[in-house]
Short mmCIF file of C-alpha atoms and ligand atoms in Angstrom, two decimals:
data_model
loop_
_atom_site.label_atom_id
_atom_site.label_comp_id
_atom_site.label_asym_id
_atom_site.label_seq_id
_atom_site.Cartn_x
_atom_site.Cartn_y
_atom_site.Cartn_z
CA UNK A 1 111.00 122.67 11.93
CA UNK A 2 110.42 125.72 14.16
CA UNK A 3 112.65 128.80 14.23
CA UNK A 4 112.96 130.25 17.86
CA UNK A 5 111.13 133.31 19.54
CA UNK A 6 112.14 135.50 16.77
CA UNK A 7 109.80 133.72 14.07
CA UNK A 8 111.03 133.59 10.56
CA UNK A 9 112.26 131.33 8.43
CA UNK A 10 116.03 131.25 10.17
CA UNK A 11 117.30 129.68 12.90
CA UNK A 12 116.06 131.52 16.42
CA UNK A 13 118.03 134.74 16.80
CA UNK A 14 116.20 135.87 19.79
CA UNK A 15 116.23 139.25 21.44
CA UNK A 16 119.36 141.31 22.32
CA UNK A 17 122.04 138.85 22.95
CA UNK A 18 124.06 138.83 26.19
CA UNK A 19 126.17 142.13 25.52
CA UNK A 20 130.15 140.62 23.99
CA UNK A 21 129.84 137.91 26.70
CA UNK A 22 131.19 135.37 24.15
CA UNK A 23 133.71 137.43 23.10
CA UNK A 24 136.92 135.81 24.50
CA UNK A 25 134.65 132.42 23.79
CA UNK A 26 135.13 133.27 19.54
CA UNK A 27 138.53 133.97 20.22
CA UNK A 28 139.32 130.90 22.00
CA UNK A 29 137.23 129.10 19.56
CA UNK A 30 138.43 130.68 16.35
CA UNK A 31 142.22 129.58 17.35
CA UNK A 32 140.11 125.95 17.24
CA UNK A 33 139.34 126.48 13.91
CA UNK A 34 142.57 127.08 12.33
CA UNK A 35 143.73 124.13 14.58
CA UNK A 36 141.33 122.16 12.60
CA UNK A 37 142.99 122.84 9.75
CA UNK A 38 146.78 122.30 10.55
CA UNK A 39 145.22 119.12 12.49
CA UNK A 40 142.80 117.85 10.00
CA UNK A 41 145.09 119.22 6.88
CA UNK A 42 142.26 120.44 5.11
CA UNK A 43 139.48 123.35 5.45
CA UNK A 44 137.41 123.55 8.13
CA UNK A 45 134.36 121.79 7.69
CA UNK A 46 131.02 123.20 8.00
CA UNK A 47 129.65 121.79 11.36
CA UNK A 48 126.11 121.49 12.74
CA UNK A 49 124.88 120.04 16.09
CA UNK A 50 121.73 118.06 16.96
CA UNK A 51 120.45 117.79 20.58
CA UNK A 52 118.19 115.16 21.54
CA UNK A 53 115.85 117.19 23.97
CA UNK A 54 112.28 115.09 23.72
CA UNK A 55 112.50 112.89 26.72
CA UNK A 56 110.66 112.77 29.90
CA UNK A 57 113.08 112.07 32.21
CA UNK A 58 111.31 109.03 34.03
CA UNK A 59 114.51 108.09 36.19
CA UNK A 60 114.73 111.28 37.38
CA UNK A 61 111.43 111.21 39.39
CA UNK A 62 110.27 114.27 39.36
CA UNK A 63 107.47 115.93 37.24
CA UNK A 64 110.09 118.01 35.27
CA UNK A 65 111.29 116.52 32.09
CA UNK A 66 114.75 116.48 33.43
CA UNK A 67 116.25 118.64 30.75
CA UNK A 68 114.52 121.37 32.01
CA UNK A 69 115.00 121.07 35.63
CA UNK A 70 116.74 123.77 37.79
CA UNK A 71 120.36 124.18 38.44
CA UNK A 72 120.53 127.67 39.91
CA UNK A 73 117.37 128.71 38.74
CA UNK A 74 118.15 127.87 35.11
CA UNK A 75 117.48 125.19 32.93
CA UNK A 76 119.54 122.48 32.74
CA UNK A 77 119.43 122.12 28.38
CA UNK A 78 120.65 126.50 28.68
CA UNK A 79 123.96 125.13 30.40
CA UNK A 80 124.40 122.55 27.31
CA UNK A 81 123.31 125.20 24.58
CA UNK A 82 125.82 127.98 26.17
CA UNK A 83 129.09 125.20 26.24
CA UNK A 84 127.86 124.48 22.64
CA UNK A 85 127.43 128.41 21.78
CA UNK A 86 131.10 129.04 23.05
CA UNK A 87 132.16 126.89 19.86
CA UNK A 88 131.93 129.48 17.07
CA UNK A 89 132.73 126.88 14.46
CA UNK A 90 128.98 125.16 15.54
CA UNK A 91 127.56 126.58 12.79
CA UNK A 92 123.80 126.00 13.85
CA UNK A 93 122.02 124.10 16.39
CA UNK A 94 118.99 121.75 16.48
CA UNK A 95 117.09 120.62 19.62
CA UNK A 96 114.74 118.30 19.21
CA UNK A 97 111.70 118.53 21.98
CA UNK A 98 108.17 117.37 21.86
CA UNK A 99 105.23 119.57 21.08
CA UNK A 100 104.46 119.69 24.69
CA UNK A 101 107.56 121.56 25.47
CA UNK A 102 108.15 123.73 22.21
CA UNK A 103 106.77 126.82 23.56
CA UNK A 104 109.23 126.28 27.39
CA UNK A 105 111.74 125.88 24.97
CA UNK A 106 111.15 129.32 22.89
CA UNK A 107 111.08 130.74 26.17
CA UNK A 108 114.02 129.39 27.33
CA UNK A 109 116.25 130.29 24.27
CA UNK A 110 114.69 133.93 24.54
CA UNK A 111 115.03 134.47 28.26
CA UNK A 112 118.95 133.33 28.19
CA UNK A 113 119.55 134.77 24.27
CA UNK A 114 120.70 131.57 22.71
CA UNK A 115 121.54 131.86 19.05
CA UNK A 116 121.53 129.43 16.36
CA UNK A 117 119.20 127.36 17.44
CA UNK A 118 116.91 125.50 15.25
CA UNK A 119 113.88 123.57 17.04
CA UNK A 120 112.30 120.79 15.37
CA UNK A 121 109.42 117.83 16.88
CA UNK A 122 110.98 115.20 19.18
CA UNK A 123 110.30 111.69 18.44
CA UNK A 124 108.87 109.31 20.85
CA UNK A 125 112.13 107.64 21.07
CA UNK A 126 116.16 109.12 21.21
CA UNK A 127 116.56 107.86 18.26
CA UNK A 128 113.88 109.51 16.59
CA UNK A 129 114.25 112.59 18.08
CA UNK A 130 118.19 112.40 16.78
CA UNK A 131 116.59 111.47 13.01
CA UNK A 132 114.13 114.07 13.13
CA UNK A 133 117.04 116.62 13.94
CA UNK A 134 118.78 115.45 10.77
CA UNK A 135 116.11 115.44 8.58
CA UNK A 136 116.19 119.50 9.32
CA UNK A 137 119.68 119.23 7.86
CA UNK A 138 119.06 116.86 5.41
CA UNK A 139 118.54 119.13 2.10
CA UNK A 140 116.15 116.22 0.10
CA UNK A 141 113.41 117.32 2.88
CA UNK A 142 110.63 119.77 2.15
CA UNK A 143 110.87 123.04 3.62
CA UNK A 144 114.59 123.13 4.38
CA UNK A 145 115.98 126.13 5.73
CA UNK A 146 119.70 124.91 6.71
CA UNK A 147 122.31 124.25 4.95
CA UNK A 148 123.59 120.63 4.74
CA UNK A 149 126.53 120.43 6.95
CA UNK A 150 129.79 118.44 6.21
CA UNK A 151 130.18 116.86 9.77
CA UNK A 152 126.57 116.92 12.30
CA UNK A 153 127.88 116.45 15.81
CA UNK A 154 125.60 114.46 18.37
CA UNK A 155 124.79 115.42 22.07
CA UNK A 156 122.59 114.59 24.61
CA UNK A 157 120.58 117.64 25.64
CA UNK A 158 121.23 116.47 29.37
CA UNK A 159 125.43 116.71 29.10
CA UNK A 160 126.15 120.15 29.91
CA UNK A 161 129.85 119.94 30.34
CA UNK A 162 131.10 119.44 27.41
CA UNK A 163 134.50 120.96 26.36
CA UNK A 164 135.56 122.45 22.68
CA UNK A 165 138.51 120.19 22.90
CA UNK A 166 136.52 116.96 23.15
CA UNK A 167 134.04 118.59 19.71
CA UNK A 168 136.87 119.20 18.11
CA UNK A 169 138.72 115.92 18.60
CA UNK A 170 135.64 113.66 17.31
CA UNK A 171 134.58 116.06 14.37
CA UNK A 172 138.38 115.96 13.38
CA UNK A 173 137.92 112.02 13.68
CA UNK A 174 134.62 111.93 12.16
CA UNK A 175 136.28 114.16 9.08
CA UNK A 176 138.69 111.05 8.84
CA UNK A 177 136.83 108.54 9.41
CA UNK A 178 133.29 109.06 8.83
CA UNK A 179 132.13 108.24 12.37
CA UNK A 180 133.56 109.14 16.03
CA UNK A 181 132.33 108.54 19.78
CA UNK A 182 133.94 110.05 23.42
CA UNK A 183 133.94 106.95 25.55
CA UNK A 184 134.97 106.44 29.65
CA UNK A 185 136.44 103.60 30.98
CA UNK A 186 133.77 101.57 33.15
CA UNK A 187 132.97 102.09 36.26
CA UNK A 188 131.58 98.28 37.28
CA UNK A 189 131.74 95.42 35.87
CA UNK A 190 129.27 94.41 33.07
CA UNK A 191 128.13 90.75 34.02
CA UNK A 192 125.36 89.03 32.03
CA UNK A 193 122.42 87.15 33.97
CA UNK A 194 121.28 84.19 33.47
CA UNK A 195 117.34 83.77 33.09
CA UNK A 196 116.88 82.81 36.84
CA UNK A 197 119.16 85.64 37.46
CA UNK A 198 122.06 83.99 38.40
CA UNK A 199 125.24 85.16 37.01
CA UNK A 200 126.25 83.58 33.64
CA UNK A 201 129.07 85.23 32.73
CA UNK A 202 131.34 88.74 33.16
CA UNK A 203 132.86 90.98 30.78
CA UNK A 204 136.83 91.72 31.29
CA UNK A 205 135.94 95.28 32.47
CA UNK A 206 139.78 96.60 31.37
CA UNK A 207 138.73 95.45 27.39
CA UNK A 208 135.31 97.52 27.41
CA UNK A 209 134.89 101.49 27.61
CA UNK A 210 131.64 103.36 28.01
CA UNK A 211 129.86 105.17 24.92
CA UNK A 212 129.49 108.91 26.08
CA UNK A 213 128.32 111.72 24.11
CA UNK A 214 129.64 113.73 22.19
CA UNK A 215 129.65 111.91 18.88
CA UNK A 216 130.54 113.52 15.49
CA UNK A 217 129.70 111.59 12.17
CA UNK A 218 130.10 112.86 8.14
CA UNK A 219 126.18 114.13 8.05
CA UNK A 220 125.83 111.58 4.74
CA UNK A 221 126.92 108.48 7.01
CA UNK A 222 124.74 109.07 9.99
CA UNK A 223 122.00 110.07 7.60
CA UNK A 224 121.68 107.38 4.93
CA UNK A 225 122.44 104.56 8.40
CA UNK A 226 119.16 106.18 9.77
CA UNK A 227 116.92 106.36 6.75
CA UNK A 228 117.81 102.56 6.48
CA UNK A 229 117.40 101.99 10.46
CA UNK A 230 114.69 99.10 10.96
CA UNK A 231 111.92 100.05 13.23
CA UNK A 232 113.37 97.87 15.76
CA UNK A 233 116.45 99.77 15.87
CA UNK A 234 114.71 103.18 15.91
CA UNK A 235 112.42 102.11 18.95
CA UNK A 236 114.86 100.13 20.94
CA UNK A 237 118.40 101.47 19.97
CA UNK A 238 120.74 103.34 22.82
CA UNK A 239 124.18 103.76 20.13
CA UNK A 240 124.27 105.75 16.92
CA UNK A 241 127.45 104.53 16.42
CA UNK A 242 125.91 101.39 16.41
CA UNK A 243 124.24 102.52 13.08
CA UNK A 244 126.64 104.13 11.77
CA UNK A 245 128.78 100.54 11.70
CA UNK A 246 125.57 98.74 11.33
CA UNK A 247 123.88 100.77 8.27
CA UNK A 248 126.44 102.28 6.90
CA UNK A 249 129.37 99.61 7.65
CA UNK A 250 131.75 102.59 8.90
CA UNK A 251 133.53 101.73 12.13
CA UNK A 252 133.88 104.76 14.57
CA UNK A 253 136.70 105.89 16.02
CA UNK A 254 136.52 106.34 19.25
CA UNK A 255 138.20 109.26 21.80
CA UNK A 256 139.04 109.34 25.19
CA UNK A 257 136.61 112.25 26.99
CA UNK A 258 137.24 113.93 30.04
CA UNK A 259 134.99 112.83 33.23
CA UNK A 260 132.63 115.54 33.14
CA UNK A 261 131.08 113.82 29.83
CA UNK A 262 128.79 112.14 32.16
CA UNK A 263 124.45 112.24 31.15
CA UNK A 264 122.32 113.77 33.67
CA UNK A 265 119.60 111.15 34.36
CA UNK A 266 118.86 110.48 38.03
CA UNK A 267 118.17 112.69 41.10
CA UNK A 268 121.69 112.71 42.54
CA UNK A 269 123.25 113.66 38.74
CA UNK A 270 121.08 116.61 38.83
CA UNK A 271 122.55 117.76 42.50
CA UNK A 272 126.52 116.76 41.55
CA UNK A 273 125.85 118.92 38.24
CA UNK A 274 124.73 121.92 40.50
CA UNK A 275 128.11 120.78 42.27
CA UNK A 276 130.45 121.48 39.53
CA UNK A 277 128.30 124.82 38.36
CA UNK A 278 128.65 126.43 42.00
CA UNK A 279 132.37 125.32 42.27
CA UNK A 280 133.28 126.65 38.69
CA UNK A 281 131.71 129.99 39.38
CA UNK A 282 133.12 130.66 42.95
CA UNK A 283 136.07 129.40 41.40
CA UNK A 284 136.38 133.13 39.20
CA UNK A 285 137.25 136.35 40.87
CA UNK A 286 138.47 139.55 39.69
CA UNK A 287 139.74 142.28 42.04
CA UNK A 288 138.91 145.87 40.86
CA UNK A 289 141.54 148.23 42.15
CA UNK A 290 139.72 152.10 42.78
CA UNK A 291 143.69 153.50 41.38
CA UNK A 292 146.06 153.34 38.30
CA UNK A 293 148.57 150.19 37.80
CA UNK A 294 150.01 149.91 41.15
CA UNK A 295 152.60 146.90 42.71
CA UNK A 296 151.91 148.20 45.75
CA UNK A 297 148.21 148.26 45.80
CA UNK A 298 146.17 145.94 47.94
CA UNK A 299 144.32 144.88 45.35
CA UNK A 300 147.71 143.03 44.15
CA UNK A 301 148.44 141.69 47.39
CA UNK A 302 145.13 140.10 47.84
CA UNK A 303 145.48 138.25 44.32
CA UNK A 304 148.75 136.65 45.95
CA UNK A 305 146.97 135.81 48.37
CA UNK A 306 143.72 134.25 46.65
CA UNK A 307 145.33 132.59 43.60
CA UNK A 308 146.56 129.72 45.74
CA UNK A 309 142.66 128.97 46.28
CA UNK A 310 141.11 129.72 42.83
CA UNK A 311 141.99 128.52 39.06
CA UNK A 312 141.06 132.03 38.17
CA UNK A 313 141.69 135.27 39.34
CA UNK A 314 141.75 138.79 37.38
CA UNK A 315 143.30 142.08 38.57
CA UNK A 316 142.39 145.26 36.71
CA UNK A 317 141.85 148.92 37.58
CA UNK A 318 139.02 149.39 36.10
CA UNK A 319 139.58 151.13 31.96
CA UNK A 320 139.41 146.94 30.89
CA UNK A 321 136.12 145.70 33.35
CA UNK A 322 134.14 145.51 29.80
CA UNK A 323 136.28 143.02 28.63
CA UNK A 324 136.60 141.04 32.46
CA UNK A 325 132.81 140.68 31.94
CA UNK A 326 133.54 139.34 28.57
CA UNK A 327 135.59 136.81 29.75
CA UNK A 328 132.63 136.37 32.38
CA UNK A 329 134.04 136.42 35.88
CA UNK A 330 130.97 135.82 38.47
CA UNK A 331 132.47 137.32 41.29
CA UNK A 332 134.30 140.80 41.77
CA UNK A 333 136.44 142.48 44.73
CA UNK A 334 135.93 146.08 44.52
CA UNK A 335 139.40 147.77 46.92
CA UNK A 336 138.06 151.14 47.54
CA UNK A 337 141.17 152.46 49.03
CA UNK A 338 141.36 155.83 47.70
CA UNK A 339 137.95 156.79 48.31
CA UNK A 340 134.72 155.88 50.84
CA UNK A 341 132.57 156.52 48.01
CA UNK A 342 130.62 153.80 45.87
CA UNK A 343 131.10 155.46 42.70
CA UNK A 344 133.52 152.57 41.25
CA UNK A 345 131.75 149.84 42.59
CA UNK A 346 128.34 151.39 41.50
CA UNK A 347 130.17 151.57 38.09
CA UNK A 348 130.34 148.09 37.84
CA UNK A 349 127.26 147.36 39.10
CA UNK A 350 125.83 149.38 36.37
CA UNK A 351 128.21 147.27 33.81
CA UNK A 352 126.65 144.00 35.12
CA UNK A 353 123.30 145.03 34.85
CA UNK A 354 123.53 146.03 31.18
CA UNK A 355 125.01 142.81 30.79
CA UNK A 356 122.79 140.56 31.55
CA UNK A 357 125.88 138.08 33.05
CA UNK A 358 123.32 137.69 36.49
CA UNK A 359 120.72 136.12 34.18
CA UNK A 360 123.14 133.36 33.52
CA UNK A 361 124.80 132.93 36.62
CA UNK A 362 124.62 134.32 40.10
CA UNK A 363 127.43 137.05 40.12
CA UNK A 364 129.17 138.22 43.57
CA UNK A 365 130.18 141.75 43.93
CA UNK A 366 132.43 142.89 47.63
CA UNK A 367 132.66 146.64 48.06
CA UNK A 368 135.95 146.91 50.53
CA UNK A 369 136.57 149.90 51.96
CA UNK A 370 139.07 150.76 54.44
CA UNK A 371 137.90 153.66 56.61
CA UNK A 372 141.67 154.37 58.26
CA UNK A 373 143.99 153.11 55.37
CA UNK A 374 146.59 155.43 56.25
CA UNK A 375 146.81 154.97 59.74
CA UNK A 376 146.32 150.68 59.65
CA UNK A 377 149.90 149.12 59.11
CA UNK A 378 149.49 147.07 55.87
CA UNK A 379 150.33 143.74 57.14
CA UNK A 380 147.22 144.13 59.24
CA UNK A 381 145.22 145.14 56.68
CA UNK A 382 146.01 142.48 54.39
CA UNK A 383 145.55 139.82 56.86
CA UNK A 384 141.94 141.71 57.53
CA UNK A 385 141.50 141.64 54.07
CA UNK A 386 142.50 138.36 52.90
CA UNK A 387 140.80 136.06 56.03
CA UNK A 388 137.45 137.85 55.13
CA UNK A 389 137.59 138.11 51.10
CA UNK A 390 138.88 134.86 50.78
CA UNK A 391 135.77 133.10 53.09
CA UNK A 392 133.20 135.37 51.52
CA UNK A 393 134.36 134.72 47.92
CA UNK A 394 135.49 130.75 48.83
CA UNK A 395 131.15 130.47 50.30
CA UNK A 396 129.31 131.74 47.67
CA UNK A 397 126.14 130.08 47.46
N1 LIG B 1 112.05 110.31 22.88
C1 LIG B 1 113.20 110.84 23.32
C2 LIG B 1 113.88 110.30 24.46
C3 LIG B 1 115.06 110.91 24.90
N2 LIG B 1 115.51 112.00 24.24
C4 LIG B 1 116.70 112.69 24.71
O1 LIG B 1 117.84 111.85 24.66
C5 LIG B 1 118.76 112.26 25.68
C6 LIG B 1 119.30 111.05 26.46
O2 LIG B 1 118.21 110.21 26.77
P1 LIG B 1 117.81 109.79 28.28
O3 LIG B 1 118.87 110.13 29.25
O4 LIG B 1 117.33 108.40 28.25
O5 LIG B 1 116.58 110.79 28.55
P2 LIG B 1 115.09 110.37 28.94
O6 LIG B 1 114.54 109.41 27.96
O7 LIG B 1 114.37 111.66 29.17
O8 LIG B 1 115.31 109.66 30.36
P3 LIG B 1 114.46 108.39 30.93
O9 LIG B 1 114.95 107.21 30.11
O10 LIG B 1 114.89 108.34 32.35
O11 LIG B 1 113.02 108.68 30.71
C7 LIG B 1 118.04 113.25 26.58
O12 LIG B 1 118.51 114.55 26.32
C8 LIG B 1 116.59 113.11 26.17
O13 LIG B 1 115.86 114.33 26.32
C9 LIG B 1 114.87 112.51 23.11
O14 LIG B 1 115.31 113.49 22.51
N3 LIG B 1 113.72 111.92 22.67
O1 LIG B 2 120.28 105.10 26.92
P1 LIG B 2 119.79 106.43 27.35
O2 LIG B 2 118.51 106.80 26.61
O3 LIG B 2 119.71 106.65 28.83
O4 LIG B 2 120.84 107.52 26.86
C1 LIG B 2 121.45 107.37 25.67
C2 LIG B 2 122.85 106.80 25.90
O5 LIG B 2 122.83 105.45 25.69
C3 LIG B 2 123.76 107.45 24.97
O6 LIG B 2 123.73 108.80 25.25
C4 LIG B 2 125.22 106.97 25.12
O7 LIG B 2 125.30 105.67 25.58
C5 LIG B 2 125.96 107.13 23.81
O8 LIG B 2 125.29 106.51 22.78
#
C-alpha cells in the first residue's frame, strides 16, 4: 500500500489542507453520525471506503484513463474523493490505481489537499482492484497500517455525485444486514438474444432495478466472499453483491438512490457530469453588503430578487465571509454602496486567495458600485441591478 504525497506510514495527509472549507461539511456530517445511532440503535460503526480507480477507460475513447479526465480543469476521481471527504464518519479512504498512474494520483491528492486517502496497486480487473483495496484493510495482511473497519463502503472512482444520505442509508443496511446496494429503476428493457441474434426473450422491465454504486457490506462478509472468489469470478465479475450472496450466502439489501448515482463511462457522461458541476456552482451566490445589518439595503433587495432563480443564496455584511467560504459559495456580489473604493471587495478577494476555494472550483466575484446612489430613485436601481447581476451570475461559465 502507498501513503500519499506526505510519505509515511499513514494514510496521505498532504500539504496544508483547504483552509475550514469542510467545516459546515463535519457539521452536517456529524448530525449523520448521531443519526446513525438513533437509526441503527447502536454505536456508530467504524467506516472505511474503497475506490476502484485502476481502469483505462476504453469506452470513453480518449487517451485519458477516464477517471482522470477534466471537468473544469480538475480531475474527475477529486470530485468523488471531495463528496466522500464531506462524510466525516469515512474514516479512511483507499483508491486503488495501477502503477502507471500512482504518481498522477499523489499529485492529484496533493494539488487539491485530499485527506485520508490510502493508495494501494489496482488489479487488472474491478474486481481485483476492489480486493486489493480490502486486503489494505484486512488486518491478517503483512504490513497493515489501517485499522480493520466494521462496515467498508464500495464506490466506483468514476461516480462523483454521491450524497451522505445515500452512504448512510446502505452502511445502516449493511450494519443490519451484512450486505447493501443503491439500485435505479431501468431505463430499457433487458431482452436476451438468441445466438443468430434474434430476440429470444424480454425481461418484465417493472420487476428488475439497476445495481448502482454505492454499496456498503460488514468488511468480514465482503472479505471472506472475495478470498473465496474463483478466478472466473474475479476476471469476469461486474456485482460484488453478487459475491457477497454467492460466497458468503448473505442477501443484500438493496436502496433506492437518487439519479445522480449514475457511472461516468462514455464521452457524453463525461460532458452531462460537467453539466451538473457548472449548474451546481452558478447555482450558489452570496451578496456582500459594504454596511451593517440593513432591511433596506440593496444588497437585501437583490436576494429577493435572485432567490427565485437559485437553490442558494447568502446575504452577509461582511464580519461572517470566513464562514460563507466555509460553506463554499463560488460566486459573490460585492454592493459597494457606501463607498467607490475596492477595499471590501479586495478584502474578499484576499479571503479567497488564502483559501484555496478557486483551486477547486471556478469562483465568481461582481464588484457593484453605484456612482450616483443618492441621486438614482431605488426602483431604478434595483431593476439596473437585478437584470445585470442576475444574467452575469445566471452565465457563469
Ligand atoms: N482493472 C480495473 C478496472 C476498472 N476499475 C475501476 O472500476 C470502476 C468502474 O469500472 P468501469 O466503468 O468499467 O471502468 P473502466 O474499466 O475504466 O472502463 P472501460 O470498461 O470502458 O475500460 C472505475 O472507477 C474503474 O477505474 C478498477 O479499479 N480496476
Ligand atoms: O461493469 P463496469 O465495469 O462498467 O462497472 C461496474 C458496474 O457493473 C458496477 O459499478 C455496478 O453495476 C454495481 O455493481
Amino acid at each position: 500500500m502507498e501513503s500519499g504525497p506526505s510519505g509515511g506510514s499513514r494514510p496521505a495527509e498532504p500539504g496544508p489542507r483547504l483552509r475550514g472549507l469542510r467545516g459546515a461539511d463535519a457539521a452536517a456530517s456529524a448530525s449523520s453520525l448521531s443519526r446513525f445511532g438513533a437509526e441503527a440503535g447502536c454505536r456508530a460503526p467504524a467506516v472505511a471506503a474503497v475506490l476502484p480507480a485502476g481502469g483505462s477507460g476504453e469506452r470513453m475513447g480518449v487517451p485519458t484513463p477516464k477517471q482522470f479526465c477534466p471537468i473544469l480543469e480538475r480531475p474527475l476521481i477529486s470530485y468523488t474523493l471531495q463528496a466522500l471527504e464531506r462524510v466525516s464518519w469515512i474514516k479512511d479512504i483507499i483508491v486503488a490505481v495501477t502503477g502507471e498512474n500512482m504518481e498522477t494520483m499523489k499529485g492529484i491528492i496533493q494539488r487539491y489537499q485530499h485527506k485520508r486517502i490510502s493508495l494501494v496497486e489496482a488489479g487488472v480487473t474491478r474486481h481485483r482492484s476492489i480486493f486489493n483495496g480490502l486486503k489494505a484493510l484486512a488486518e491478517d495482511q503483512p504490513n497493515c497500517r489501517l485499522s480493520k473497519p466494521e462496515v467498508v463502503i464500495i464506490h466506483d472512482a468514476v461516480r462523483p455525485f454521491v450524497e451522505e444520505d445515500v452512504l448512510l442509508n446502505v452502511v445502516t443496511a449493511a450494519q443490519e444486514h451484512g450486505a447493501s446496494g443503491a439500485i435505479r429503476p431501468l431505463v430499457s428493457t433487458v431482452i436476451s438474444p438468441s445466438v443468430d441474434s434474434c430476440l429470444d426473450h424480454s425481461l418484465e422491465r417493472a420487476r428488475y432495478r439497476a445495481s448502482e454504486m454505492p454499496q456498503a457490506f460488514l468488511f468480514d462478509v465482503i472479505y471472506e466472499a472475495y478470498q473465496q472468489c474463483s478466478d472466473y469470478d474475479l476476471e469476469f465479475g461486474t456485482e460484488c453483491l453478487h459475491l457477497a450472496l454467492k460466497y458468503s450466502h448473505i442477501k443484500a439489501k438493496l436502496v433506492e438512490g437518487s439519479p445522480d448515482l449514475w457511472k461516468v463511462t462514455y464521452k457524453r457522461d463525461l460532458y452531462a457530469a460537467e453539466s451538473i458541476i457548472k449548474e451546481r456552482i452558478s447555482q450558489q451566490v452570496c451578496v456582500v453588503m459594504d454596511t451593517k445589518e440593513d432591511e433596506e439595503h440593496v444588497g437585501r433587495c437583490l436576494e429577493e430578487m435572485l432567490k427565485t432563480e437559485l437553490n442558494h443564496i447568502k446575504v452577509t455584511s461582511g464580519q461572517d465571509l470566513q464562514q460563507i467560504i466555509v460553506e463554499q459559495c463560488y460566486n459573490f456580489v460585492c454592493m459597494n454602496v457606501m463607498t467607490s473604493d475596492f477595499e471590501k471587495t479586495q478584502r474578499l478577494l484576499n479571503m479567497l486567495e488564502e483559501s484555496n476555494l478557486s483551486i477547486l472550483y471556478p469562483v465568481v466575484v461582481i464588484s457593484v458600485h453605484f456612482l450616483d446612489y443618492e441621486s438614482v430613485p431605488f426602483g431604478q436601481k434595483m431593476e439596473k441591478v437585478g437584470k445585470n447581476v442576475g444574467k452575469i451570475v445566471c452565465s457563469v461559465d
